CSV table of C-alpha atoms in Angstrom, one decimal:
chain,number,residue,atom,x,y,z
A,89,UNK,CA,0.0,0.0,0.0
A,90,UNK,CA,1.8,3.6,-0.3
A,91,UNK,CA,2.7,5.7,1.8
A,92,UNK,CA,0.1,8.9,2.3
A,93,UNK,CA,1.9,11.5,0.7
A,94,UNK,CA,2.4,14.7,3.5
A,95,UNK,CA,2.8,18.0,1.8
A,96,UNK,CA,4.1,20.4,4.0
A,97,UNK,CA,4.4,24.5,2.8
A,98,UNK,CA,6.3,27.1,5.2
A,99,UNK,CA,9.9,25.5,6.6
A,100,UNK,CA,9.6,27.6,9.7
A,101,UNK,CA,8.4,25.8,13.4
A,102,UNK,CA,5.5,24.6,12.6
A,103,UNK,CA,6.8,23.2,9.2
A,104,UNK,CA,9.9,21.6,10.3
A,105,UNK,CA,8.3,19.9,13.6
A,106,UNK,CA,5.3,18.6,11.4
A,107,UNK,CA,7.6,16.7,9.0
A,108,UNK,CA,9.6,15.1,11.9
A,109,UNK,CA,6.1,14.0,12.8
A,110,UNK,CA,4.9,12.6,9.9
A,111,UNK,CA,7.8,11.2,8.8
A,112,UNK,CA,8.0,9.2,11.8
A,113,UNK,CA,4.4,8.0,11.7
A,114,UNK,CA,5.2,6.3,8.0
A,115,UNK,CA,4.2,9.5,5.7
A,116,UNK,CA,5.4,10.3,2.6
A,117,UNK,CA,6.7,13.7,3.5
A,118,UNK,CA,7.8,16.8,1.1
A,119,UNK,CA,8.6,20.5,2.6
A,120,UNK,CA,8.7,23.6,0.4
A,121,UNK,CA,9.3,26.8,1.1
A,122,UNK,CA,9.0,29.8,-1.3
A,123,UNK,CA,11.5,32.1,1.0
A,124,UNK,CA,14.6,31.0,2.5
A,125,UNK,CA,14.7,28.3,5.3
A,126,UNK,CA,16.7,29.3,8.0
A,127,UNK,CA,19.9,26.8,8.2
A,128,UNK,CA,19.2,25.2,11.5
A,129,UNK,CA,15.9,24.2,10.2
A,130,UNK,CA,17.5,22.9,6.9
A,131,UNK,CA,20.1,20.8,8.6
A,132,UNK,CA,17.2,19.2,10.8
A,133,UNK,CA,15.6,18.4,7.5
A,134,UNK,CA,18.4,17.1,6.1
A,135,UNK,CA,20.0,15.1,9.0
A,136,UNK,CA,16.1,13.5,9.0
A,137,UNK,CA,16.3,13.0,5.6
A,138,UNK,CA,13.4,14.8,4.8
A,139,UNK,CA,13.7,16.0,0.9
A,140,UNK,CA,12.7,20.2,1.0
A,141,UNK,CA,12.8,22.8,-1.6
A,142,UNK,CA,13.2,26.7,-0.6
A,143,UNK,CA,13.2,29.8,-2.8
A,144,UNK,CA,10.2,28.0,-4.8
A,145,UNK,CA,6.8,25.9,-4.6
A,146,UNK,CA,7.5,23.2,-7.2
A,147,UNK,CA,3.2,22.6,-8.4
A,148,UNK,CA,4.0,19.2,-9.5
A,149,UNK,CA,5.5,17.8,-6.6
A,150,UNK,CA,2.8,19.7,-4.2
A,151,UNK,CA,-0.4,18.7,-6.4
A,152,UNK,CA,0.1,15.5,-6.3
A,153,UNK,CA,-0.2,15.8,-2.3
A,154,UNK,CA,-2.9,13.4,-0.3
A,155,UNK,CA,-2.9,16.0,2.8
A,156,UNK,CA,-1.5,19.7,2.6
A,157,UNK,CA,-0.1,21.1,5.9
A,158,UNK,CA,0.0,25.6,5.4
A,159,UNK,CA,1.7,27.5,7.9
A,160,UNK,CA,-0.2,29.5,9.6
A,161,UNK,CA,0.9,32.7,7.7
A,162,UNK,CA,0.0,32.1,4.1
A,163,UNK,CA,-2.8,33.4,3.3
A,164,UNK,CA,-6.1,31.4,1.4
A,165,UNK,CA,-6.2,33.9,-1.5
A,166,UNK,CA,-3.0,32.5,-2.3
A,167,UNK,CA,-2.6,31.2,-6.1
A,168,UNK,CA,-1.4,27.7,-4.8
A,169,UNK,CA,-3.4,27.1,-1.9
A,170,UNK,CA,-6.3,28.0,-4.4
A,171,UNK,CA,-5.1,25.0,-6.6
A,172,UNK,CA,-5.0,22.9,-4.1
A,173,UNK,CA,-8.3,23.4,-2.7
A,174,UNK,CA,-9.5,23.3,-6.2
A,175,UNK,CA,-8.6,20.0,-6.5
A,176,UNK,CA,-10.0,18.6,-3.2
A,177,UNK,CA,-6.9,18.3,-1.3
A,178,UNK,CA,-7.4,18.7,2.6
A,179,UNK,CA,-5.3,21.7,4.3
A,180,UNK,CA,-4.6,21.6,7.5
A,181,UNK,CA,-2.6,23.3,10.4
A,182,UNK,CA,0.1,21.7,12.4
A,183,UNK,CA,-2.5,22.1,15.6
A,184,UNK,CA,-5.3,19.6,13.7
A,185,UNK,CA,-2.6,17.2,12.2
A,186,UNK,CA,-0.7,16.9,15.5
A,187,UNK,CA,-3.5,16.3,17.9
A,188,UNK,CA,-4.8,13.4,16.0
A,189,UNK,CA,-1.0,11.8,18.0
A,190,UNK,CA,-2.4,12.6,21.1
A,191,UNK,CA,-4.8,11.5,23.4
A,192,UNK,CA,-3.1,14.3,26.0
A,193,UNK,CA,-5.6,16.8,27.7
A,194,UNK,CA,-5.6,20.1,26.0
A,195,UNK,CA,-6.3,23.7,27.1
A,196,UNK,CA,-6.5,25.8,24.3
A,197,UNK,CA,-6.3,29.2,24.5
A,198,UNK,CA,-7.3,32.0,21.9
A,199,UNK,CA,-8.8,35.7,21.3
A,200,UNK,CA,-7.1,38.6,20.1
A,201,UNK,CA,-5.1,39.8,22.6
A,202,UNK,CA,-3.4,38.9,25.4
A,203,UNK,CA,-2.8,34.9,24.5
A,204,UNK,CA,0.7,34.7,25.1
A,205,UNK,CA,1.2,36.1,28.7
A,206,UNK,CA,-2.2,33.5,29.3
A,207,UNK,CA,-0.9,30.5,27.7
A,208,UNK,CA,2.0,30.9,29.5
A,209,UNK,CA,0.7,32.0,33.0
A,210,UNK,CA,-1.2,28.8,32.9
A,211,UNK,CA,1.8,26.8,32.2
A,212,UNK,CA,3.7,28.3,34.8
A,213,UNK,CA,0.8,27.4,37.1
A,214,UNK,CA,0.0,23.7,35.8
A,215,UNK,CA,3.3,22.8,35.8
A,216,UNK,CA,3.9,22.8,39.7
A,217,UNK,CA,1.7,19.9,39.8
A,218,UNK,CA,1.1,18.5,36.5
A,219,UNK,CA,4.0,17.4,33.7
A,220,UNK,CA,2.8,20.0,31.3
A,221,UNK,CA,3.9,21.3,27.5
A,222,UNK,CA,3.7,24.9,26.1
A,223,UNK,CA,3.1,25.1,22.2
A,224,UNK,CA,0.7,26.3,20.1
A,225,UNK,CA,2.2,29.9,18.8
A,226,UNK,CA,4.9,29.7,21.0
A,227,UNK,CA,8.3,27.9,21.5
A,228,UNK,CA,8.9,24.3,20.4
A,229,UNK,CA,6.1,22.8,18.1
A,230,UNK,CA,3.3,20.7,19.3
A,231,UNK,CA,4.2,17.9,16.1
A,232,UNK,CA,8.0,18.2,17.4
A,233,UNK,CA,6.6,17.8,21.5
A,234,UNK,CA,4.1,14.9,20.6
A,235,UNK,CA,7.4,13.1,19.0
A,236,UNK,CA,9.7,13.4,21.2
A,237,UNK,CA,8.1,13.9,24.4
A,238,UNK,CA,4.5,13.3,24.3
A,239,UNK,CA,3.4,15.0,27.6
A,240,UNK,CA,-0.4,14.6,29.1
A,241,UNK,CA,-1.2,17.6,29.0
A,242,UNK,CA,-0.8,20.4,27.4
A,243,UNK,CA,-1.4,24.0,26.8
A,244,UNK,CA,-1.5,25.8,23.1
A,245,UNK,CA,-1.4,29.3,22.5
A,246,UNK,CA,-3.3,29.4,19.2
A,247,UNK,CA,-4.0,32.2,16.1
A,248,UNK,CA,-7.1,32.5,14.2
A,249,UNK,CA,-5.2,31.2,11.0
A,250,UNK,CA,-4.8,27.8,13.0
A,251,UNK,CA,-8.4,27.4,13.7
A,252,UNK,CA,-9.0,28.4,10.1
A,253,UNK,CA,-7.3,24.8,9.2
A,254,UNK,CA,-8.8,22.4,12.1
A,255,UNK,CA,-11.3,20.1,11.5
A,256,UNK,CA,-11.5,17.9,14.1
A,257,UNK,CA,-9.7,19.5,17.0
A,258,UNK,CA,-10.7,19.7,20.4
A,259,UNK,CA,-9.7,20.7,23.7
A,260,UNK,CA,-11.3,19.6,26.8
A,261,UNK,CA,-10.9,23.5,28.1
A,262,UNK,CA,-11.0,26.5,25.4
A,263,UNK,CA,-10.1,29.9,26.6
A,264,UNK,CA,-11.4,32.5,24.7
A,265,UNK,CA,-9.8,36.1,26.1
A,266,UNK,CA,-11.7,38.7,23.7
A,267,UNK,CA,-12.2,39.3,19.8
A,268,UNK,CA,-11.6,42.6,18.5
A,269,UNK,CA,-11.0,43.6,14.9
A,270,UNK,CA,-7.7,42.2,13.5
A,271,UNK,CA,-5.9,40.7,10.8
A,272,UNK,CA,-9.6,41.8,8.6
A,273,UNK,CA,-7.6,41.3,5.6
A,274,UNK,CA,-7.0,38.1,6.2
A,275,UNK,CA,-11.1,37.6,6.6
A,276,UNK,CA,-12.4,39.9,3.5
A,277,UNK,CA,-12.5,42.5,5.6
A,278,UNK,CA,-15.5,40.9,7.3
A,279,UNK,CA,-15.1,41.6,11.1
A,280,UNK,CA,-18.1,38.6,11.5
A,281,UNK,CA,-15.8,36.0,9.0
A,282,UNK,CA,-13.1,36.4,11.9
A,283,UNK,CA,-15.3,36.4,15.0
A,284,UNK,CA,-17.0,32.8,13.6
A,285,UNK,CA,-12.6,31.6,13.3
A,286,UNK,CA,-12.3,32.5,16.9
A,287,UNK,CA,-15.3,30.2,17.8
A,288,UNK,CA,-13.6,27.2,15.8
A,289,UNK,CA,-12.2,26.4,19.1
A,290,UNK,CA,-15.3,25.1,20.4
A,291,UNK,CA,-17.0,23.5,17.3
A,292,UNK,CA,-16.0,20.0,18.5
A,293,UNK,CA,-16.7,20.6,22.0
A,294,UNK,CA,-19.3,18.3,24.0
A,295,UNK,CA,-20.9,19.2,27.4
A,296,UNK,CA,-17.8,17.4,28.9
A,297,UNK,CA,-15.9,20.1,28.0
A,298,UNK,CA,-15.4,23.9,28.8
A,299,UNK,CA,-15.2,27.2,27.7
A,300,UNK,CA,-13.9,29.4,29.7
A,301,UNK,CA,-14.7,33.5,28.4
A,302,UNK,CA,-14.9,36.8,29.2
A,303,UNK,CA,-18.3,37.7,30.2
A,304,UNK,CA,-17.5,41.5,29.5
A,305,UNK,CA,-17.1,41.2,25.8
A,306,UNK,CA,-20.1,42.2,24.0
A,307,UNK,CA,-18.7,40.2,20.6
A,308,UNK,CA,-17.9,36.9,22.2
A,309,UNK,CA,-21.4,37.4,24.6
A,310,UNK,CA,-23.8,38.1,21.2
A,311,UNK,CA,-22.4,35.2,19.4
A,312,UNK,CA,-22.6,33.1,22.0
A,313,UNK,CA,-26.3,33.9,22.8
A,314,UNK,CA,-27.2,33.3,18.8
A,315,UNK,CA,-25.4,30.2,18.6
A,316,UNK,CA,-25.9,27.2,20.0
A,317,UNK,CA,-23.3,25.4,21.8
A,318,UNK,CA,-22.4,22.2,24.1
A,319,UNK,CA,-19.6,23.5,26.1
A,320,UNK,CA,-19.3,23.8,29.8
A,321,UNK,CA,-19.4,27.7,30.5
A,322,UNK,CA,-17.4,29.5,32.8
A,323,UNK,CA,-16.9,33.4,32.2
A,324,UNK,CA,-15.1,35.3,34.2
A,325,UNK,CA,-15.9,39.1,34.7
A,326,UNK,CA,-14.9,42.8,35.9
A,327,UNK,CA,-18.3,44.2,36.6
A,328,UNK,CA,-21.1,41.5,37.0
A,329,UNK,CA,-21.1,38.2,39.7
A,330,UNK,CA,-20.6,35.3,38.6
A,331,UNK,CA,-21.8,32.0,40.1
A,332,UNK,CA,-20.1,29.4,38.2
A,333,UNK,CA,-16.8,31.1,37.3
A,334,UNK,CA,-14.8,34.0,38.3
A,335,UNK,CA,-15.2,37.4,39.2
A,336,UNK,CA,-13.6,40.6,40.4
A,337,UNK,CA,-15.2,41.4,43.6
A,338,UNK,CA,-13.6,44.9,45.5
A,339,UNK,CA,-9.7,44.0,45.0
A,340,UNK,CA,-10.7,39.8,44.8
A,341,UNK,CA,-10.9,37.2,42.7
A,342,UNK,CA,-13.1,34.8,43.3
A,343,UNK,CA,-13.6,31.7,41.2
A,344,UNK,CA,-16.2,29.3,42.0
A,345,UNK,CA,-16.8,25.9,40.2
A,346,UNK,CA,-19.1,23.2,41.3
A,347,UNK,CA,-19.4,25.2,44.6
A,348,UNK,CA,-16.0,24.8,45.4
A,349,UNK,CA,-14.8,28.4,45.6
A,350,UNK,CA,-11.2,29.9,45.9
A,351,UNK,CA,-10.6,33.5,46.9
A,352,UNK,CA,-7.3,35.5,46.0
A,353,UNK,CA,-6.7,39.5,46.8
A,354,UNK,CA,-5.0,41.2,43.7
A,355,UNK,CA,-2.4,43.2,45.8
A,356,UNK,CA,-0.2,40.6,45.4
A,357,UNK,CA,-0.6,39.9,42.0
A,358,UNK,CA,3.1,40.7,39.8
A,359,UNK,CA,1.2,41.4,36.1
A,360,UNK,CA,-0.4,45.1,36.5
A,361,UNK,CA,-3.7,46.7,34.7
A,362,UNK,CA,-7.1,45.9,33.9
A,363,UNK,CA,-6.8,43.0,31.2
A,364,UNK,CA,-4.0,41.3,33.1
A,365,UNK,CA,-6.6,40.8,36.3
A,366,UNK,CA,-8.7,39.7,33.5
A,367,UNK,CA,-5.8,37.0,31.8
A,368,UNK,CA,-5.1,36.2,35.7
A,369,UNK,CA,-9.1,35.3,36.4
A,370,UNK,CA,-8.6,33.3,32.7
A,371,UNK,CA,-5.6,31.2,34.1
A,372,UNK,CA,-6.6,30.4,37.7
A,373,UNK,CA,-10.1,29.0,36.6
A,374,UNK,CA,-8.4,26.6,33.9
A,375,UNK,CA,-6.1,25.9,37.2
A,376,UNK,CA,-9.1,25.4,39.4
A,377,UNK,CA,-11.1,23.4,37.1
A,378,UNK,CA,-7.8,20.7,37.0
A,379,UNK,CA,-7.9,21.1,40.6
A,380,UNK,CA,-4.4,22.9,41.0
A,381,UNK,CA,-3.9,23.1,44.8
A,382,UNK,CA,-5.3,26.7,45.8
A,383,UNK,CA,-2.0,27.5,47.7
A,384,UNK,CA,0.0,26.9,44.1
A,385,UNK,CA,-2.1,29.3,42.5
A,386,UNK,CA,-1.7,31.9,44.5
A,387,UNK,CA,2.0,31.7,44.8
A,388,UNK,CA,2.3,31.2,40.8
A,389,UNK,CA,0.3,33.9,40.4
A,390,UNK,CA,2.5,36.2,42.8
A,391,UNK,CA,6.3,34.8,41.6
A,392,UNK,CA,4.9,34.9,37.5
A,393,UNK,CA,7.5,36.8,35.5
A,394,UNK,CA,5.3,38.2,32.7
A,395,UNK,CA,6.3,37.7,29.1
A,396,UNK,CA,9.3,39.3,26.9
A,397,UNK,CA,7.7,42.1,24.6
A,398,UNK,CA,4.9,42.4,26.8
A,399,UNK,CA,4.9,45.7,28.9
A,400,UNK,CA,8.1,44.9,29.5
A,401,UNK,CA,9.8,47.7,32.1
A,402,UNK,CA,13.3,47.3,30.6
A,403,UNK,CA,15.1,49.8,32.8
A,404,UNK,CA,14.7,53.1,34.9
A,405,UNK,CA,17.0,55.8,33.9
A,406,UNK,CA,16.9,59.1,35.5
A,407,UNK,CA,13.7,58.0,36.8
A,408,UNK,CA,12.1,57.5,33.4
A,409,UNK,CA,10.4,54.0,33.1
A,410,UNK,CA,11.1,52.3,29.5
A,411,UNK,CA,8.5,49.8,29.0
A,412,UNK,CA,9.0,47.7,25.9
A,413,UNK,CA,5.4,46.9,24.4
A,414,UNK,CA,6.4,45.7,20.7
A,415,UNK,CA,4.4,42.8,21.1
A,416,UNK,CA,0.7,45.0,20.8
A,417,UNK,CA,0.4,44.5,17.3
A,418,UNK,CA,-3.2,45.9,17.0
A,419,UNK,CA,-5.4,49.6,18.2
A,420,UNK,CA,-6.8,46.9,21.2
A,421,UNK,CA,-3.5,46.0,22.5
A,422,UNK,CA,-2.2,49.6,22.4
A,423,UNK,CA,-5.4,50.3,23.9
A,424,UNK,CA,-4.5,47.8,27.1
A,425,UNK,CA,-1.0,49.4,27.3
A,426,UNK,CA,-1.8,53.2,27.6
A,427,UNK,CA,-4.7,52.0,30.3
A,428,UNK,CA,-2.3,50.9,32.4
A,429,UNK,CA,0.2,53.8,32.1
A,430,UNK,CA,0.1,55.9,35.5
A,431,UNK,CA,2.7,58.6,34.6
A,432,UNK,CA,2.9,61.3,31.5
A,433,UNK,CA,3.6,59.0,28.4
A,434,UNK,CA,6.1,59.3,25.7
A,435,UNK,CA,4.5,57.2,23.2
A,436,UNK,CA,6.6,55.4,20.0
A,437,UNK,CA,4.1,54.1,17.7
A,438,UNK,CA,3.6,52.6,13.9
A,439,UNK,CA,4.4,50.2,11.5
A,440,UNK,CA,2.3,48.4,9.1
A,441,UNK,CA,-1.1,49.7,9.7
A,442,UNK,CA,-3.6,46.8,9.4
A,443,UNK,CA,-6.6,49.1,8.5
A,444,UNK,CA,-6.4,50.7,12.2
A,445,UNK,CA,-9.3,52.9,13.4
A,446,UNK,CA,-7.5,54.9,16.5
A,447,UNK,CA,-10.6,56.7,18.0
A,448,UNK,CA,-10.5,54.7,21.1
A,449,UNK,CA,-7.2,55.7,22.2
A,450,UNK,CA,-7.9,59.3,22.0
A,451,UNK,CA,-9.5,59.4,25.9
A,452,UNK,CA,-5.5,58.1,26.3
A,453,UNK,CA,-3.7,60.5,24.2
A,454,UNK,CA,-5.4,63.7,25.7
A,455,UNK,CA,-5.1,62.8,29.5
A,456,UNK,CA,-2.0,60.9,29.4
A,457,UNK,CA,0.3,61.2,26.1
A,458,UNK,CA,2.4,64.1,26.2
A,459,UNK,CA,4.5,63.2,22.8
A,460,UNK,CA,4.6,60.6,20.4
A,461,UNK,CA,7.3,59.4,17.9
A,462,UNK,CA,6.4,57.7,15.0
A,463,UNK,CA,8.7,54.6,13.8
A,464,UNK,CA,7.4,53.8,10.2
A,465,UNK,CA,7.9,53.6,6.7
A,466,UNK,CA,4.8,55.5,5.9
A,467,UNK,CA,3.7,57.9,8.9
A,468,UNK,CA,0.9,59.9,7.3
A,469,UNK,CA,-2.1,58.5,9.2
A,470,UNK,CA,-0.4,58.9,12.4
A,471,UNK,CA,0.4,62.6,11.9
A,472,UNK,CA,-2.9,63.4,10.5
A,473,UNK,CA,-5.3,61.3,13.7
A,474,UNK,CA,-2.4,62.8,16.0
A,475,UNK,CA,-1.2,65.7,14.9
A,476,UNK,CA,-3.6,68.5,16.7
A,477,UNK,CA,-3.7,66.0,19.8
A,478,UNK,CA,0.0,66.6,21.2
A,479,UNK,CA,2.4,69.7,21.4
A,480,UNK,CA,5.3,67.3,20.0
A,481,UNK,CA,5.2,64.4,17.5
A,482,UNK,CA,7.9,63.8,15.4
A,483,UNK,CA,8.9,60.8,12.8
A,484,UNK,CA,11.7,58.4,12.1
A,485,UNK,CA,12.8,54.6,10.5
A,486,UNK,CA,15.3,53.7,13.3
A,487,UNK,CA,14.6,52.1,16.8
A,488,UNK,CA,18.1,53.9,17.6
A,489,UNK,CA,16.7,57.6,16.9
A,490,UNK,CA,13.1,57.1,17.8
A,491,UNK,CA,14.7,55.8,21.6
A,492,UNK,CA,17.1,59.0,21.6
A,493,UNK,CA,14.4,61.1,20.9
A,494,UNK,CA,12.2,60.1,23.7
A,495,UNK,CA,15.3,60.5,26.0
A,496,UNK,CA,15.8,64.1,25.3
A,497,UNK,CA,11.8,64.4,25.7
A,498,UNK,CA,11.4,62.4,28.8
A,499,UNK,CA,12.0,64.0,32.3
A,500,UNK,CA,11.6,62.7,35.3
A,501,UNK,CA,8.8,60.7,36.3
A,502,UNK,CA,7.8,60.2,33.0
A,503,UNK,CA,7.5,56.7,31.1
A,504,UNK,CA,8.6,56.2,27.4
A,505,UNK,CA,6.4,53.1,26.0
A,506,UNK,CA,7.2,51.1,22.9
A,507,UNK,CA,3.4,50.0,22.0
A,508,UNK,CA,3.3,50.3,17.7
A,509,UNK,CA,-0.4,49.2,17.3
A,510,UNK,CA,1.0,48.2,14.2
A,511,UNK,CA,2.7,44.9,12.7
A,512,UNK,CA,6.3,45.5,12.4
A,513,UNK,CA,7.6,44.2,8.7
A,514,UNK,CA,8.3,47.5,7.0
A,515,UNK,CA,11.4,48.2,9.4
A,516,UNK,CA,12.1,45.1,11.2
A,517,UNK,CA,11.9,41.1,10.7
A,518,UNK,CA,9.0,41.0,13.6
A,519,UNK,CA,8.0,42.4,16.7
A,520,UNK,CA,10.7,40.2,18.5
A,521,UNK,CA,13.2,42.0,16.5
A,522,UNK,CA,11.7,45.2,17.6
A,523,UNK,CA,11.4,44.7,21.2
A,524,UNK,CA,15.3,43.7,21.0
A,525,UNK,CA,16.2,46.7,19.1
A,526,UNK,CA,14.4,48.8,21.4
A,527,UNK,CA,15.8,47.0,24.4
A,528,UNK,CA,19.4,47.4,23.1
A,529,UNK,CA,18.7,51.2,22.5
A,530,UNK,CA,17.5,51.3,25.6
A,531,UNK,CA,20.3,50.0,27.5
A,532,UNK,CA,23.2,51.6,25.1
A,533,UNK,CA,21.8,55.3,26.3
C-alpha cells in the first residue's frame, strides 16, 4: 500500500516539527518553502532526511499531495493554496494534524489579545503539579513535542489562521480572552468572517468540556447567545457576579466551580492593569477546574515573571520607566498598554497599519500622552489622527533615533512606552526583533 503523501508549505516551526512527525508516523513527506529556510531548520531536515525545496513551490511535486499542511501565515487567497483546494486536497494546520497523536488533555487558548502572557501563566501554574507542555504559537512545536516527548497535557497558544485549518480539533478547556477587529484582511475585511474563526475552538466541543470567556465582551457574549453550543461555560468578569466562574469582587478574585470556591486578593498579584486581572481570572479558573492546589495558585500567580515584549519595564534611567510593548500589534493591545500607564507618556508608535481605526485611544492620548514618535515607513495617518492632539510628534525609520528622541523628551517621572499598534515588517523582521532593538537602544543610552 503507499505511503500517504504529507505536503508540507512554510519551513519555519511549525513546518519543520510537522515533517519530523509525519515522517515518523510512516508518511510520505515533502517540505517547500517559497523564501529561505533558516539553516538550522535545513540541517534538521536534512539530518532526517526529509527531501525540501526553498526559494520556490514546485506545483508538480505539491499537487500531487494526499494531505497539505499551510503554515499559519499564508494566506487562502494564495494562487497555490487555491489549486489545491480546487482540487480537493485537505489543508490543514500543524495544531489539527498533531492532535490526532495525542490523546493528551488540551487547554487551548485563543482571542485577540493577550494569549501569550495567558498560555503561558497557565503553564507556569500547571506545571507545579502536572507534567505539562507549552506550544501552540509559542516555543517548540506541538508535532515536534508529541514526537519526542508526548506530555499529558498540554497548553496551546493558538491564532485565528490555525483554527482556520482544524477540523476535528478539540480541547477539553477553550479559553477565549476577547475578539476585537484584526488581521480583517485576512477575513475579507469581514469583522463577523473572523469572529465565527475565533469560535472554531469550540466547534467540536461536548458538554464534557469547557469554555472558559470573558463575560465582559459584548462580541464573544452576542455570538454566543445566537449560537448554539455544548460546552461547559465559565466566564469570568470585571463588573457582573458570577456563580459558576470568576469574578472581580472589591480588590478579589473569586472563582467558584461546582461550589468549590477559591478566593485571591490582587495586591499581590506581579502582572499590572485591567486586562491582566482579567488574563489572571482566565488562568486560575483553567487551574481550578484541574484542581491545582489553591495555595500553588496563588504563589504562581505572585512569583509569575510576565512575558518578553509584553509591557516589559526594561530599565529606569533618571527615573524615566522604559516599558518595551512591541508585542501590541493591534489599536486593542495599544489600547490595554496606555490604560495601564500611570505617569505622562512618551508614546513610539507605527508600523504596518492593518486598516487601524485609533478613535479609542484618544481618551489616552489627551489625558496621558504628552509626545509621540512615529517609527514607520509610511507615517501619514499617524500625523494626521495625532497631529492636533500633542504639542510634540515627530517621525523616524530607526529604533536607535526614535529611543534618543524620547530620551531628550522624557523627564523625570515620565514613562517612554514602545506600544506600535502596528505589525512590524516595514522596518524590522517581527515584533521580536523590535522589542530587542528597542531594548538594546535602551540600554546603550
Amino acid at each position: 500500500m503507499a505511503k500517504t503523501r504529507l505536503v508540507i508549505l512554510g519551513g519555519g516551526e511549525s513546518g519543520v516539527g510537522t515533517a519530523l512527525l509525519a515522517k515518523s508516523k510512516g508518511y510520505d513527506v515533502f517540505l517547500s518553502d517559497k523564501g529561505k529556510i533558516k539553516e538550522n531548520y535545513k540541517e534538521v531536515l536534512i539530518h532526517n532526511a526529509i527531501e525540501f525545496e526553498d526559494g520556490q513551490h514546485t506545483e508538480s511535486k505539491i499537487l500531487d499531495a494526499d494531505i497539505v499542511m499551510k503554515s499559519p501565515g499564508i494566506p487562502d487567497k494564495v494562487a497555490l493554496v487555491k489549486q489545491i483546494r480546487a482540487q480537493g486536497i485537505p489543508v490543514v494546520s500543524e495544531i489539527e494534524f498533531a492532535s490526532k497523536f495525542t490523546n493528551a488533555m488540551i487547554v487551548g487558548v485563543t482571542g485577540t489579545n493577550g494569549k501569550t502572557t495567558t498560555a503561558t501563566l497557565i503553564h507556569h501554574i500547571l506545571k507545579q503539579e502536572l507534567e505539562v507542555g507549552l506550544s501552540g504559537n509559542i516555543g517548540k512545536s506541538f508535532a515536534q513535542q508529541i514526537l519526542e516527548h508526548d506530555y499529558p497535557n498540554y497548553v496551546l497558544e493558538i491564532s485565528s489562521f490555525q483554527l482556520d485549518d482544524s477540523m476535528d480539533f478539540k480541547p477539553h478547556v477553550a479559553v477565549l480572552l476577547n475578539i476585537t477587529p484584526d488581521h480583517l484582511d485576512r477575513y475579507d475585511d469581514k469583522f463577523e468572517n473572523y469572529i465565527d474563526s475565533k469560535f472554531r475552538i469550540i466547534k467540536n466541543q461536548t458538554k464534557d468540556d469547557y469554555l472558559i470567556y470573558d463575560a465582559d465582551d459584548e462580541v464573544i457574549v452576542s455570538w454566543l447567545g445566537s449560537h448554539q453550543i455544548q460546552s461547559t461555560l465559565l466566564p469570568f468578569s470585571l463588573t457582573k457576579i458570577i456563580e459558576n466562574g470568576a469574578y472581580l469582587d472589591k480588590n478579589e478574585i473569586k472563582i467558584t466551580i461546582d461550589n468549590n470556591q477559591i478566593i485571591m486578593s490582587t495586591n499581590s498579584l506581579t502582572l499590572e492593569g485591567k486586562h491582566n486581572i482579567k488574563n489572571q481570572m482566565a488562568a486560575s479558573t483553567v487551574a481550578h477546574l484541574l484542581k491545582i492546589r489553591k495555595q500553588t495558585i496563588r504563589e504562581s500567580l505572585e512569583n509569575f515573571q510576565g512575558v518578553e515584549h509584553r509591557l516589559e519595564e526594561v530599565l529606569r534611567i533618571n527615573k524615566v520607566r522604559y516599558i518595551n510593548d512591541s508585542k501590541a500589534t493591534n489599536v486593542n493591545a495599544t489600547y490595554f498598554a496606555l490604560e495601564s500607564m500611570d505617569a505622562p507618556t512618551i508614546w513610539i508608535v507605527g508600523g504596518v497599519d492593518k486598516g487601524n481605526d485609533y478613535k479609542e485611544l484618544f481618551p489616552f492620548i489627551n489625558e496621558k500622552v504628552k509626545a509621540i514618535i512615529c517609527l514607520g515607513v509610511d507615517n501619514e495617518k499617524l500625523l494626521n489622527t495625532f497631529g492636533k492632539m500633542v504639542d510634540v510628534i515627530v517621525e523616524t525609520q530607526y529604533m536607535t533615533e526614535a529611543v534618543k528622541m524620547a530620551y531628550k523628551l522624557a523627564e523625570t517621572g515620565d514613562s517612554v512606552l514602545l506600544s506600535p499598534a502596528c505589525a512590524s515588517f516595514d522596518l524590522f523582521e517581527n515584533y521580536e526583533d523590535r522589542g530587542r532593538q528597542f531594548k538594546n537602544a535602551v540600554r546603550n543610552l
